[in-house]
Each structure stands twice: as C-alpha cells, then as structure tokens.
C-alpha cells in the first residue's frame, strides 16, 4: 500500500502533462488530489504498522549486480512519509495562485514529492540513490523557472552542491559494494557486513558529509539560504520541509548503519560542526534585513540540532533528531508560507525596514497571528513539537558531550532574539504613513492559505502536546536489526 505513495505522485505527473494548457485551476486540483491520496496512504500505513520493519515491495531489478526494487518501512520511514504527505498537501494550497505554466509547475512538484517518498521507503542502496537524484532534478527547475531573487544563481548553486554531495555518496556506495563482495545492494545485508575499521574511517565521512550537504551541515550550508530565497513559496516549503530531511535521513540510514566504527571515530568532529551550524546560523539570522533570509538561516540553525542529535549515538538523542526532522519540516514550512506567500507575494518586498513601516499586523492580522504562533513553535516553547524534539536532542547531547549541549543552548537563546526581532519588524513595527497606506490596499488572505496554515499549526500543536504519537514509532524504528551496529557502538 505504501508503495502507492510513490506511484500516485508519478501518475499525477503523467495526468498533469495530459491536461490542456491554460487550465491552472484544473492543474491545482490534480496536484491536490495526488497529494491528498499520498497523505491518506501514509496515515493508513502508520495505522497498519505492526512494529519492526515491513517489506512494501521486493522485485529483482538488476540481478547480475544484486540490485532489487526493494521498498520497505519502519517507524522512521513512516514518520517522514507522514511529514512528506502533510507538506505536499499544504504546498499545493499555498500554490493556488500559480498561473504561469501551472501544469509544468505541478508536474515538477509531484515528481519531487515522488522522489522524496521513494528515498524514505528504499531499502536498496542503488534504488535509494536513484530516487535521491529524482528529487534533486525537479527542484532545480522549480527554482530556476518560478523563483524570484537571483533564481538562476540560486538554482544552479543548489544543484551543484547537491550533485557534489551525490558524487561523494555514490563513491562511498560503490566502495562498500566492492569491499563487501556480497554482490548485493540490500541495505540490511550490507549493514550486517563487518567492514574493516580502516575502511570505515574514510568511507563514513565521505558518505555522511555527501548526504549532510543537503541537510545544511556547516560549512557546506551556503546553498540553503540562497536556494530558499530564490525559490517560489511551495518550493521553499519543500526545500526546508522535506528536501533538507533527505540529507539527514540518508546520513542516518546509510552512513551511520553501514559504518558504525567510522561514526564512533568521527562523531566528535561532526558534532562540533553541527554546534557551529546552530550558533552561526542563529547569529547570521539575527542581523539579516531580508525577511526570507532570516528564515533561511534559522533553518540552518535548526537542522544543526538534527545533526547534533544524530552524533550523540544514544537513544534519546537519536529519537530527538528524527522528531526534530518532522518538527522542523512543519514549522519551517509554515514560516516560509507566511513570508513567501502571505507577505512577499502581496507587498513585493522582504525588506524588514519597509515592512516595519507597513505595520502588517493591522492589515494582515491572520498572517501576523500565524507567524507569531509559528515563531513561538520555532523558539521551542512548551506545547509545540519543537520543544519535545530539541529537549530530547539537548538531553542526549548533554550525556554525550556536555560542552556542545551548552553551546547549542546558546543557539536557542539567539533564536528567541532573531524570531522576536523579525516578528516585531514585520508585523508590529512603528507605522510610516506612506507604507501604511500601501498596506491597507493589500489583498486579504485566501481560504486555501488559511486552510494550509491551520493544518500546519494543528500538526505542531498535536505533536507538541502528544509527542509520544511519533516517538513510539521512531523508537520502534531504531530497534530493528538495521541499527544493530549503531546500538553496539552507542552502548544501548
């Protein structure tokens, strides 16, 4: 059943290409239907999950090389499939105003979503890599064609960083395949192979950083703020919401399970890079004048918590890292929706000084309210999903490396400062008559935007109040045989 999340997305692409031109609303409808079906299948998959690891589809693909079309799901996959489903539906709602080449836009959009579902469900390394590349190509076109500020530069930078990371991953995968000598790309079988420690010491950073580039690991993060700013709203939501999670997921699912001895050798160094990313991203966000850059750098900072949680190698830190993937996907999507669609598409500016004079809290009270709540969630206040996730990461980090945990706490404090500054300047600043008159003529928030915002707000509150809904799934995922090596080096 879960395999249909992938198939429906690509069926949607074909359906869109068959539509007549100049029917943007029909294209929106097709994309929304495909996204809703994907979300429904994800929810049903979670409901039917009986624990452990389940095979979704397994068919020989290239038998001579041991490559299989192997889709499966554990609790971690299901958590991220759910995130993808929610992000896909809300992204369509916030793209309801797309009229230029709408069917091509939504075709690339669904192709990206299909690739993301495929990555989260693949248990064959070659298949995972194929879906990973399928997700990268559409995002280039989404940014380059429908983007705004320096869109071609942003798209090219994003693509180049992604392909450099992919090349590193591919070299590591081929090396693992050859060294194992088992003629299989089955992730479970390769994870059980005792790779020599000297091999793991160079293969682990190669594969981990190759994936983590897409997760915004400092100092390889620079594509992220540029790409977010250049991308159209829905693409920004997908970039921060699910595409960055592909990097963290690949680092966990491939590098950490295949090379646990390499992880143990490098985890202090990568943990330090993660903490630098948390503090650096927060400090740069604090001084930005462009509203979207504030959110872009905040994403770098929040993804640092994901990577720090992974490097703790203890159960609570790892659970927190995966929960933070989900939480950040929801909250970042909401923040980009407000900044990109509700504010920029109406005011045509992201300059915080000009927005301050517009006093948007008066003319766009719904947007102001949503941003305020999303900002509180981003700060990690109790009652929101970010609190449960970051608390677990910090506790896990305190157990693994207390100094890093303290520095990450500093990042949270700076995060409060840049969020309050952006909130005040954009929505509750001192009005300037000239700009305030402009703001009074802005179009009201539409119904699709309101529905999309409510879905994301409700999700972060529900998971914030009942984090165990996902934590049980995530913990169950870490108890499968795939993570035997990780549990062994982590001592849990």
Short mmCIF file of C-alpha atoms in Angstrom, two decimals:
data_model
loop_
_atom_site.label_atom_id
_atom_site.label_comp_id
_atom_site.label_asym_id
_atom_site.label_seq_id
_atom_site.Cartn_x
_atom_site.Cartn_y
_atom_site.Cartn_z
CA UNK A 1 0.00 0.00 0.00
CA UNK A 2 2.75 2.48 0.95
CA UNK A 3 4.44 1.95 -2.42
CA UNK A 4 1.48 3.75 -3.95
CA UNK A 5 2.63 6.99 -2.36
CA UNK A 6 5.42 6.88 -4.96
CA UNK A 7 3.27 5.64 -7.84
CA UNK A 8 0.42 8.10 -7.28
CA UNK A 9 2.84 11.02 -7.36
CA UNK A 10 4.21 9.96 -10.75
CA UNK A 11 0.74 9.08 -12.06
CA UNK A 12 -0.14 12.65 -11.12
CA UNK A 13 2.81 13.89 -13.20
CA UNK A 14 1.52 11.98 -16.26
CA UNK A 15 -2.04 13.22 -15.69
CA UNK A 16 -0.82 16.80 -15.49
CA UNK A 17 1.13 16.50 -18.73
CA UNK A 18 -2.05 15.33 -20.50
CA UNK A 19 -4.06 18.34 -19.36
CA UNK A 20 -4.84 21.12 -21.83
CA UNK A 21 -2.79 24.32 -21.41
CA UNK A 22 -4.16 27.41 -19.65
CA UNK A 23 -6.16 25.46 -17.06
CA UNK A 24 -4.27 26.37 -13.87
CA UNK A 25 -7.14 25.57 -11.51
CA UNK A 26 -7.52 22.10 -13.03
CA UNK A 27 -3.77 21.53 -12.61
CA UNK A 28 -4.07 22.62 -8.96
CA UNK A 29 -6.92 20.18 -8.46
CA UNK A 30 -5.00 17.23 -9.92
CA UNK A 31 -1.94 18.03 -7.81
CA UNK A 32 -4.06 18.40 -4.67
CA UNK A 33 -5.80 15.08 -5.30
CA UNK A 34 -2.48 13.27 -5.75
CA UNK A 35 -1.04 14.93 -2.63
CA UNK A 36 -4.15 14.07 -0.55
CA UNK A 37 -4.03 10.43 -1.66
CA UNK A 38 -0.35 10.25 -0.71
CA UNK A 39 -1.12 11.68 2.73
CA UNK A 40 -4.03 9.27 3.21
CA UNK A 41 -1.83 6.29 2.32
CA UNK A 42 0.82 7.50 4.75
CA UNK A 43 -1.72 7.74 7.57
CA UNK A 44 -3.14 4.30 6.76
CA UNK A 45 0.41 2.92 6.66
CA UNK A 46 1.06 4.20 10.17
CA UNK A 47 -2.24 2.80 11.39
CA UNK A 48 -1.45 -0.62 9.92
CA UNK A 49 2.15 -0.64 11.17
CA UNK A 50 2.69 -3.69 13.33
CA UNK A 51 6.17 -2.78 14.56
CA UNK A 52 9.64 -3.58 13.29
CA UNK A 53 10.48 -3.43 9.62
CA UNK A 54 7.92 -4.32 6.94
CA UNK A 55 8.54 -5.07 3.27
CA UNK A 56 6.39 -2.99 0.93
CA UNK A 57 7.64 -4.25 -2.44
CA UNK A 58 10.53 -6.53 -3.43
CA UNK A 59 11.21 -7.39 -7.07
CA UNK A 60 14.57 -8.28 -8.71
CA UNK A 61 15.70 -5.36 -10.85
CA UNK A 62 19.32 -5.97 -12.00
CA UNK A 63 20.03 -9.50 -10.64
CA UNK A 64 23.58 -9.65 -12.00
CA UNK A 65 24.53 -6.77 -9.68
CA UNK A 66 22.26 -7.80 -6.80
CA UNK A 67 20.08 -4.70 -7.25
CA UNK A 68 16.45 -5.08 -6.18
CA UNK A 69 13.42 -2.85 -6.35
CA UNK A 70 13.06 -3.07 -2.58
CA UNK A 71 10.70 -0.75 -0.73
CA UNK A 72 10.11 -1.13 2.99
CA UNK A 73 9.10 0.85 6.03
CA UNK A 74 9.97 1.11 9.68
CA UNK A 75 8.91 3.71 12.21
CA UNK A 76 11.45 6.25 10.96
CA UNK A 77 10.34 5.88 7.34
CA UNK A 78 6.69 6.23 8.33
CA UNK A 79 7.34 9.39 10.34
CA UNK A 80 8.98 11.05 7.35
CA UNK A 81 6.40 9.73 4.88
CA UNK A 82 3.75 11.42 7.05
CA UNK A 83 5.77 14.66 7.01
CA UNK A 84 6.03 14.48 3.22
CA UNK A 85 2.29 13.92 2.84
CA UNK A 86 1.42 16.93 5.00
CA UNK A 87 4.00 19.16 3.31
CA UNK A 88 2.79 18.09 -0.16
CA UNK A 89 -0.86 18.93 0.55
CA UNK A 90 -0.10 22.28 2.16
CA UNK A 91 2.38 23.20 -0.57
CA UNK A 92 -0.38 22.84 -3.19
CA UNK A 93 -2.72 25.01 -1.12
CA UNK A 94 -0.10 27.75 -0.96
CA UNK A 95 0.47 27.48 -4.72
CA UNK A 96 -3.18 28.08 -5.63
CA UNK A 97 -2.19 31.40 -7.22
CA UNK A 98 0.23 29.80 -9.72
CA UNK A 99 -1.00 30.65 -13.22
CA UNK A 100 2.20 30.73 -15.28
CA UNK A 101 2.83 27.28 -16.78
CA UNK A 102 0.82 25.77 -13.93
CA UNK A 103 0.72 22.21 -15.21
CA UNK A 104 4.52 22.13 -15.63
CA UNK A 105 4.95 23.63 -12.16
CA UNK A 106 2.80 20.96 -10.51
CA UNK A 107 4.36 18.20 -12.63
CA UNK A 108 7.83 19.10 -11.31
CA UNK A 109 6.29 19.46 -7.84
CA UNK A 110 4.77 15.96 -7.84
CA UNK A 111 7.94 14.47 -9.36
CA UNK A 112 9.90 15.92 -6.45
CA UNK A 113 7.37 14.52 -3.96
CA UNK A 114 7.50 11.09 -5.62
CA UNK A 115 11.30 11.08 -5.40
CA UNK A 116 11.16 12.01 -1.71
CA UNK A 117 8.67 9.23 -0.92
CA UNK A 118 10.95 6.82 -2.79
CA UNK A 119 14.01 7.79 -0.74
CA UNK A 120 12.19 7.36 2.56
CA UNK A 121 10.95 3.89 1.55
CA UNK A 122 14.03 2.47 -0.23
CA UNK A 123 15.99 -0.34 1.40
CA UNK A 124 18.17 -1.00 -1.64
CA UNK A 125 21.11 1.42 -1.81
CA UNK A 126 21.03 1.81 -5.60
CA UNK A 127 17.27 2.41 -5.59
CA UNK A 128 17.64 4.96 -2.79
CA UNK A 129 20.28 6.78 -4.83
CA UNK A 130 18.05 6.80 -7.92
CA UNK A 131 15.13 8.33 -6.01
CA UNK A 132 17.54 10.80 -4.36
CA UNK A 133 18.60 12.07 -7.77
CA UNK A 134 14.97 12.14 -8.96
CA UNK A 135 14.20 14.53 -6.12
CA UNK A 136 17.12 16.84 -6.92
CA UNK A 137 16.37 17.48 -10.61
CA UNK A 138 12.79 18.86 -10.26
CA UNK A 139 13.79 21.26 -7.51
CA UNK A 140 16.32 22.87 -9.89
CA UNK A 141 13.56 23.65 -12.41
CA UNK A 142 11.10 24.80 -9.72
CA UNK A 143 13.61 27.40 -8.53
CA UNK A 144 15.05 28.37 -11.93
CA UNK A 145 11.67 28.87 -13.67
CA UNK A 146 9.26 30.02 -10.94
CA UNK A 147 11.72 31.55 -8.46
CA UNK A 148 12.33 35.21 -7.70
CA UNK A 149 15.53 36.87 -6.40
CA UNK A 150 18.59 35.61 -8.35
CA UNK A 151 16.63 32.48 -9.21
CA UNK A 152 19.06 31.08 -11.80
CA UNK A 153 22.02 31.61 -9.47
CA UNK A 154 20.15 30.07 -6.55
CA UNK A 155 19.01 27.08 -8.60
CA UNK A 156 22.49 26.43 -10.03
CA UNK A 157 24.15 26.73 -6.61
CA UNK A 158 21.61 24.36 -5.10
CA UNK A 159 22.07 21.85 -7.92
CA UNK A 160 25.88 21.97 -7.86
CA UNK A 161 26.08 21.44 -4.10
CA UNK A 162 23.55 18.60 -4.39
CA UNK A 163 25.43 16.86 -7.19
CA UNK A 164 28.81 17.17 -5.43
CA UNK A 165 27.21 15.53 -2.40
CA UNK A 166 25.65 12.87 -4.62
CA UNK A 167 29.03 12.09 -6.20
CA UNK A 168 30.55 11.59 -2.75
CA UNK A 169 27.68 9.29 -1.76
CA UNK A 170 27.96 7.28 -4.99
CA UNK A 171 31.71 6.72 -4.49
CA UNK A 172 31.07 5.53 -0.93
CA UNK A 173 28.25 3.20 -2.01
CA UNK A 174 30.35 1.63 -4.77
CA UNK A 175 33.28 1.22 -2.39
CA UNK A 176 31.04 -0.51 0.17
CA UNK A 177 29.59 -2.78 -2.54
CA UNK A 178 33.05 -3.81 -3.75
CA UNK A 179 34.60 -4.27 -0.29
CA UNK A 180 31.64 -6.34 0.93
CA UNK A 181 31.98 -8.58 -2.12
CA UNK A 182 28.49 -9.93 -1.50
CA UNK A 183 27.02 -8.69 -4.78
CA UNK A 184 24.08 -7.06 -3.08
CA UNK A 185 22.78 -3.54 -2.62
CA UNK A 186 20.40 -4.67 0.11
CA UNK A 187 20.87 -2.18 2.94
CA UNK A 188 20.07 -4.75 5.64
CA UNK A 189 22.65 -7.22 4.31
CA UNK A 190 25.36 -4.58 3.85
CA UNK A 191 24.74 -3.20 7.36
CA UNK A 192 25.42 -6.68 8.76
CA UNK A 193 28.78 -6.92 6.93
CA UNK A 194 31.82 -6.25 9.17
CA UNK A 195 33.63 -3.61 7.09
CA UNK A 196 37.30 -3.14 8.17
CA UNK A 197 37.75 -0.22 10.57
CA UNK A 198 40.36 1.50 8.41
CA UNK A 199 37.89 1.42 5.50
CA UNK A 200 35.12 2.81 7.69
CA UNK A 201 37.34 5.68 8.88
CA UNK A 202 37.39 7.24 5.39
CA UNK A 203 34.14 5.85 3.97
CA UNK A 204 31.97 7.20 6.80
CA UNK A 205 32.84 10.92 6.43
CA UNK A 206 32.63 10.59 2.64
CA UNK A 207 29.06 9.25 2.69
CA UNK A 208 27.86 11.17 5.75
CA UNK A 209 29.03 14.58 4.50
CA UNK A 210 27.83 13.73 1.00
CA UNK A 211 24.32 13.42 2.39
CA UNK A 212 24.69 16.09 5.08
CA UNK A 213 25.46 18.78 2.50
CA UNK A 214 21.76 18.62 1.67
CA UNK A 215 20.95 18.80 5.39
CA UNK A 216 22.75 22.15 5.67
CA UNK A 217 25.82 20.95 7.60
CA UNK A 218 28.18 23.87 8.31
CA UNK A 219 30.34 24.88 6.39
CA UNK A 220 28.56 23.28 3.40
CA UNK A 221 25.29 25.09 4.16
CA UNK A 222 25.62 28.12 1.87
CA UNK A 223 23.29 26.72 -0.81
CA UNK A 224 20.40 26.67 1.68
CA UNK A 225 19.66 30.37 2.41
CA UNK A 226 20.32 31.31 -1.24
CA UNK A 227 18.09 28.50 -2.51
CA UNK A 228 15.30 29.29 -0.05
CA UNK A 229 15.26 32.97 -1.03
CA UNK A 230 15.29 32.23 -4.77
CA UNK A 231 12.62 29.51 -4.64
CA UNK A 232 8.85 30.08 -5.04
CA UNK A 233 6.87 29.62 -1.82
CA UNK A 234 5.91 25.97 -2.30
CA UNK A 235 9.47 25.06 -3.30
CA UNK A 236 10.84 26.88 -0.24
CA UNK A 237 8.41 24.91 1.90
CA UNK A 238 9.54 21.64 0.30
CA UNK A 239 13.23 22.55 0.42
CA UNK A 240 13.17 23.30 4.14
CA UNK A 241 10.34 20.92 4.95
CA UNK A 242 11.39 17.68 3.29
CA UNK A 243 14.38 18.04 0.94
CA UNK A 244 16.79 19.01 3.73
CA UNK A 245 15.48 15.94 5.61
CA UNK A 246 16.63 13.73 2.73
CA UNK A 247 20.20 14.64 3.62
CA UNK A 248 19.80 13.90 7.33
CA UNK A 249 17.83 10.71 6.58
CA UNK A 250 20.49 9.43 4.17
CA UNK A 251 23.26 10.21 6.66
CA UNK A 252 21.40 8.20 9.31
CA UNK A 253 20.06 5.38 7.15
CA UNK A 254 23.20 4.73 5.09
CA UNK A 255 26.39 6.22 6.58
CA UNK A 256 25.62 5.52 10.24
CA UNK A 257 24.28 1.98 9.74
CA UNK A 258 26.95 0.78 7.29
CA UNK A 259 29.94 2.34 9.04
CA UNK A 260 29.32 2.42 12.82
CA UNK A 261 33.06 2.27 13.64
CA UNK A 262 33.63 5.26 11.37
CA UNK A 263 30.79 7.06 13.16
CA UNK A 264 32.45 6.43 16.52
CA UNK A 265 35.74 7.76 15.14
CA UNK A 266 34.26 10.99 13.70
CA UNK A 267 31.24 11.80 15.86
CA UNK A 268 33.05 14.42 18.00
CA UNK A 269 34.23 16.31 14.91
CA UNK A 270 30.87 16.25 13.16
CA UNK A 271 29.13 17.09 16.45
CA UNK A 272 31.32 20.21 16.62
CA UNK A 273 30.35 21.18 13.05
CA UNK A 274 26.68 20.74 14.00
CA UNK A 275 27.03 23.03 17.01
CA UNK A 276 28.86 25.66 14.94
CA UNK A 277 25.95 25.47 12.48
CA UNK A 278 23.43 26.01 15.30
CA UNK A 279 25.16 29.10 16.69
CA UNK A 280 26.40 30.50 13.35
CA UNK A 281 23.01 30.14 11.65
CA UNK A 282 21.27 31.85 14.57
CA UNK A 283 23.77 34.74 14.71
CA UNK A 284 23.56 35.42 10.97
CA UNK A 285 19.74 35.28 11.12
CA UNK A 286 19.86 37.90 13.88
CA UNK A 287 21.41 40.56 11.61
CA UNK A 288 19.54 39.87 8.36
CA UNK A 289 17.45 42.64 6.78
CA UNK A 290 15.74 40.30 4.28
CA UNK A 291 12.77 38.54 5.92
CA UNK A 292 13.28 35.32 3.95
CA UNK A 293 16.99 35.17 4.72
CA UNK A 294 16.08 35.23 8.44
CA UNK A 295 14.05 32.05 7.98
CA UNK A 296 16.68 30.56 5.65
CA UNK A 297 19.47 30.90 8.20
CA UNK A 298 17.17 29.77 11.01
CA UNK A 299 16.71 26.54 9.04
CA UNK A 300 20.48 26.03 9.02
CA UNK A 301 20.49 26.52 12.78
CA UNK A 302 17.57 24.15 13.43
CA UNK A 303 18.98 21.46 11.15
CA UNK A 304 22.12 21.68 13.30
CA UNK A 305 20.02 20.20 16.11
CA UNK A 306 19.15 17.24 13.88
CA UNK A 307 22.81 16.56 13.11
CA UNK A 308 23.85 17.07 16.74
CA UNK A 309 21.20 14.57 17.84
CA UNK A 310 22.49 12.02 15.33
CA UNK A 311 26.05 12.41 16.67
CA UNK A 312 25.04 11.64 20.26
CA UNK A 313 24.72 7.92 19.30
CA UNK A 314 22.37 7.44 22.26
CA UNK A 315 18.70 6.52 22.09
CA UNK A 316 17.27 9.78 23.42
CA UNK A 317 19.43 11.94 21.14
CA UNK A 318 18.64 9.87 18.05
CA UNK A 319 14.90 9.84 18.79
CA UNK A 320 15.09 13.60 19.26
CA UNK A 321 16.94 14.04 15.96
CA UNK A 322 14.23 12.25 13.95
CA UNK A 323 11.45 14.07 15.82
CA UNK A 324 13.27 17.34 15.06
CA UNK A 325 13.28 16.40 11.35
CA UNK A 326 9.49 16.14 11.49
CA UNK A 327 9.02 19.21 13.67
CA UNK A 328 11.30 21.47 11.65
CA UNK A 329 9.63 20.31 8.44
CA UNK A 330 6.26 21.50 9.75
CA UNK A 331 7.39 24.75 11.39
CA UNK A 332 9.78 25.86 8.62
CA UNK A 333 7.07 25.16 6.06
CA UNK A 334 4.70 27.40 7.99
CA UNK A 335 7.24 30.22 8.34
CA UNK A 336 8.11 30.14 4.63
CA UNK A 337 4.40 30.10 3.77
CA UNK A 338 3.83 33.30 5.74
CA UNK A 339 6.95 35.08 4.49
CA UNK A 340 6.76 33.98 0.86
CA UNK A 341 3.05 33.73 0.06
CA UNK A 342 1.21 35.86 2.59
CA UNK A 343 3.72 38.72 2.84
CA UNK A 344 6.08 38.85 -0.18
CA UNK A 345 3.51 37.98 -2.86
CA UNK A 346 1.32 40.83 -1.57
CA UNK A 347 3.85 43.52 -0.62
CA UNK A 348 6.56 42.57 -3.18
CA UNK A 349 9.22 43.30 -0.59
CA UNK A 350 11.03 41.31 2.07
CA UNK A 351 12.93 44.31 3.43
CA UNK A 352 12.25 44.32 7.16
CA UNK A 353 12.69 48.11 7.39
CA UNK A 354 9.98 48.72 4.79
CA UNK A 355 7.72 46.04 6.30
CA UNK A 356 8.10 47.71 9.69
CA UNK A 357 6.54 50.86 8.28
CA UNK A 358 3.59 48.89 6.85
CA UNK A 359 2.50 47.60 10.26
CA UNK A 360 1.19 44.39 8.68
CA UNK A 361 -0.27 43.22 11.97
CA UNK A 362 -3.11 45.67 11.28
CA UNK A 363 -3.68 44.97 7.58
CA UNK A 364 -2.91 41.20 7.63
CA UNK A 365 -3.87 40.10 11.15
CA UNK A 366 -4.22 36.42 10.17
CA UNK A 367 -0.67 36.35 8.78
CA UNK A 368 0.62 38.13 11.88
CA UNK A 369 -1.11 35.65 14.17
CA UNK A 370 0.15 32.63 12.25
CA UNK A 371 3.71 33.96 12.19
CA UNK A 372 3.59 34.70 15.92
CA UNK A 373 2.46 31.15 16.75
CA UNK A 374 4.94 29.63 14.29
CA UNK A 375 7.64 31.82 15.81
CA UNK A 376 6.82 30.54 19.29
CA UNK A 377 6.97 26.99 17.95
CA UNK A 378 10.32 27.73 16.30
CA UNK A 379 11.67 29.08 19.60
CA UNK A 380 10.90 25.70 21.13
CA UNK A 381 8.25 26.83 23.61
CA UNK A 382 6.42 24.05 25.54
CA UNK A 383 3.25 22.86 23.81
CA UNK A 384 4.80 22.82 20.35
CA UNK A 385 6.61 19.99 18.56
CA UNK A 386 9.93 21.88 18.57
CA UNK A 387 10.07 21.77 22.37
CA UNK A 388 9.82 17.99 22.62
CA UNK A 389 12.35 17.49 19.82
CA UNK A 390 15.01 19.97 20.92
CA UNK A 391 14.69 18.93 24.58
CA UNK A 392 15.48 15.34 23.64
CA UNK A 393 18.43 16.40 21.49
CA UNK A 394 19.83 18.56 24.30
CA UNK A 395 19.47 15.81 26.92
CA UNK A 396 21.10 13.31 24.58
CA UNK A 397 23.88 15.80 23.77
CA UNK A 398 24.45 16.53 27.46
CA UNK A 399 25.07 12.83 28.01
CA UNK A 400 27.44 12.58 25.00
CA UNK A 401 29.28 15.94 25.06
CA UNK A 402 28.11 18.49 27.69
CA UNK A 403 30.06 21.43 26.22
CA UNK A 404 28.31 21.06 22.86
CA UNK A 405 24.95 20.89 24.64
CA UNK A 406 25.67 24.17 26.44
CA UNK A 407 26.66 25.87 23.17
CA UNK A 408 23.51 24.54 21.48
CA UNK A 409 21.52 26.12 24.33
CA UNK A 410 23.14 29.45 23.41
CA UNK A 411 21.84 28.93 19.88
CA UNK A 412 18.30 28.61 21.28
CA UNK A 413 18.65 31.92 23.12
CA UNK A 414 19.83 33.68 19.96
CA UNK A 415 16.93 32.02 18.14
CA UNK A 416 14.49 33.70 20.51
CA UNK A 417 16.14 37.06 19.75
CA UNK A 418 16.03 36.81 15.94
CA UNK A 419 12.48 35.46 15.92
CA UNK A 420 11.16 38.27 18.13
CA UNK A 421 13.08 40.86 16.08
CA UNK A 422 11.65 39.57 12.79
CA UNK A 423 8.14 39.31 14.28
CA UNK A 424 8.28 42.88 15.62
CA UNK A 425 9.73 44.45 12.47
CA UNK A 426 7.49 42.63 10.01
CA UNK A 427 4.15 42.85 11.79
CA UNK A 428 4.18 45.16 14.80
CA UNK A 429 6.56 47.99 13.90
CA UNK A 430 6.09 51.73 14.06
CA UNK A 431 3.85 52.66 11.08
CA UNK A 432 5.04 55.09 8.42
CA UNK A 433 2.16 56.86 6.69
CA UNK A 434 3.38 56.22 3.13
CA UNK A 435 3.88 52.50 3.67
CA UNK A 436 0.81 52.08 5.87
CA UNK A 437 -1.43 53.35 3.05
CA UNK A 438 0.12 50.74 0.72
CA UNK A 439 -0.55 48.03 3.30
CA UNK A 440 -4.23 48.95 3.57
CA UNK A 441 -4.72 48.00 -0.09
CA UNK A 442 -3.24 44.51 0.19
CA UNK A 443 -5.43 41.55 -0.90
CA UNK A 444 -6.87 39.56 2.00
CA UNK A 445 -5.59 36.11 2.97
CA UNK A 446 -7.34 33.48 0.83
CA UNK A 447 -9.19 30.39 2.03
CA UNK A 448 -6.58 27.89 0.70
CA UNK A 449 -3.90 29.80 2.60
CA UNK A 450 -5.96 29.75 5.79
CA UNK A 451 -6.61 26.01 5.48
CA UNK A 452 -2.93 25.28 4.80
CA UNK A 453 -1.80 27.35 7.77
CA UNK A 454 -4.32 25.70 10.11
CA UNK A 455 -3.15 22.20 9.04
CA UNK A 456 0.46 23.02 9.88
CA UNK A 457 -0.43 24.82 13.13
CA UNK A 458 -2.61 21.92 14.27
CA UNK A 459 0.17 19.42 13.48
CA UNK A 460 2.83 21.21 15.52
CA UNK A 461 0.43 21.61 18.47
CA UNK A 462 -0.80 17.99 18.37
CA UNK A 463 2.75 16.60 18.27
CA UNK A 464 3.81 19.15 20.88
CA UNK A 465 1.09 18.01 23.28
CA UNK A 466 1.32 14.30 22.40
CA UNK A 467 4.91 13.69 21.19
CA UNK A 468 4.60 10.00 22.00
CA UNK A 469 2.40 9.59 18.91
CA UNK A 470 5.61 9.79 16.86
CA UNK A 471 8.25 8.91 19.46
CA UNK A 472 6.85 5.37 19.78
CA UNK A 473 7.14 4.94 16.01
CA UNK A 474 10.66 6.39 15.91
CA UNK A 475 11.93 4.30 18.86
CA UNK A 476 10.45 1.21 17.23
CA UNK A 477 12.39 2.04 14.06
CA UNK A 478 15.69 2.14 15.94
CA UNK A 479 15.01 -1.32 17.39
CA UNK A 480 15.19 -3.09 14.01
CA UNK A 481 18.25 -5.24 13.05
CA UNK A 482 19.40 -2.49 10.68
CA UNK A 483 20.58 -0.47 13.67
CA UNK A 484 22.37 -3.32 15.50
CA UNK A 485 25.79 -1.80 14.76
CA UNK A 486 24.65 1.66 15.86
CA UNK A 487 23.27 0.31 19.14
CA UNK A 488 26.51 -1.59 19.72
CA UNK A 489 28.82 1.42 19.35
CA UNK A 490 26.37 3.59 21.29
CA UNK A 491 26.09 1.06 24.13
CA UNK A 492 22.28 0.98 24.32
#
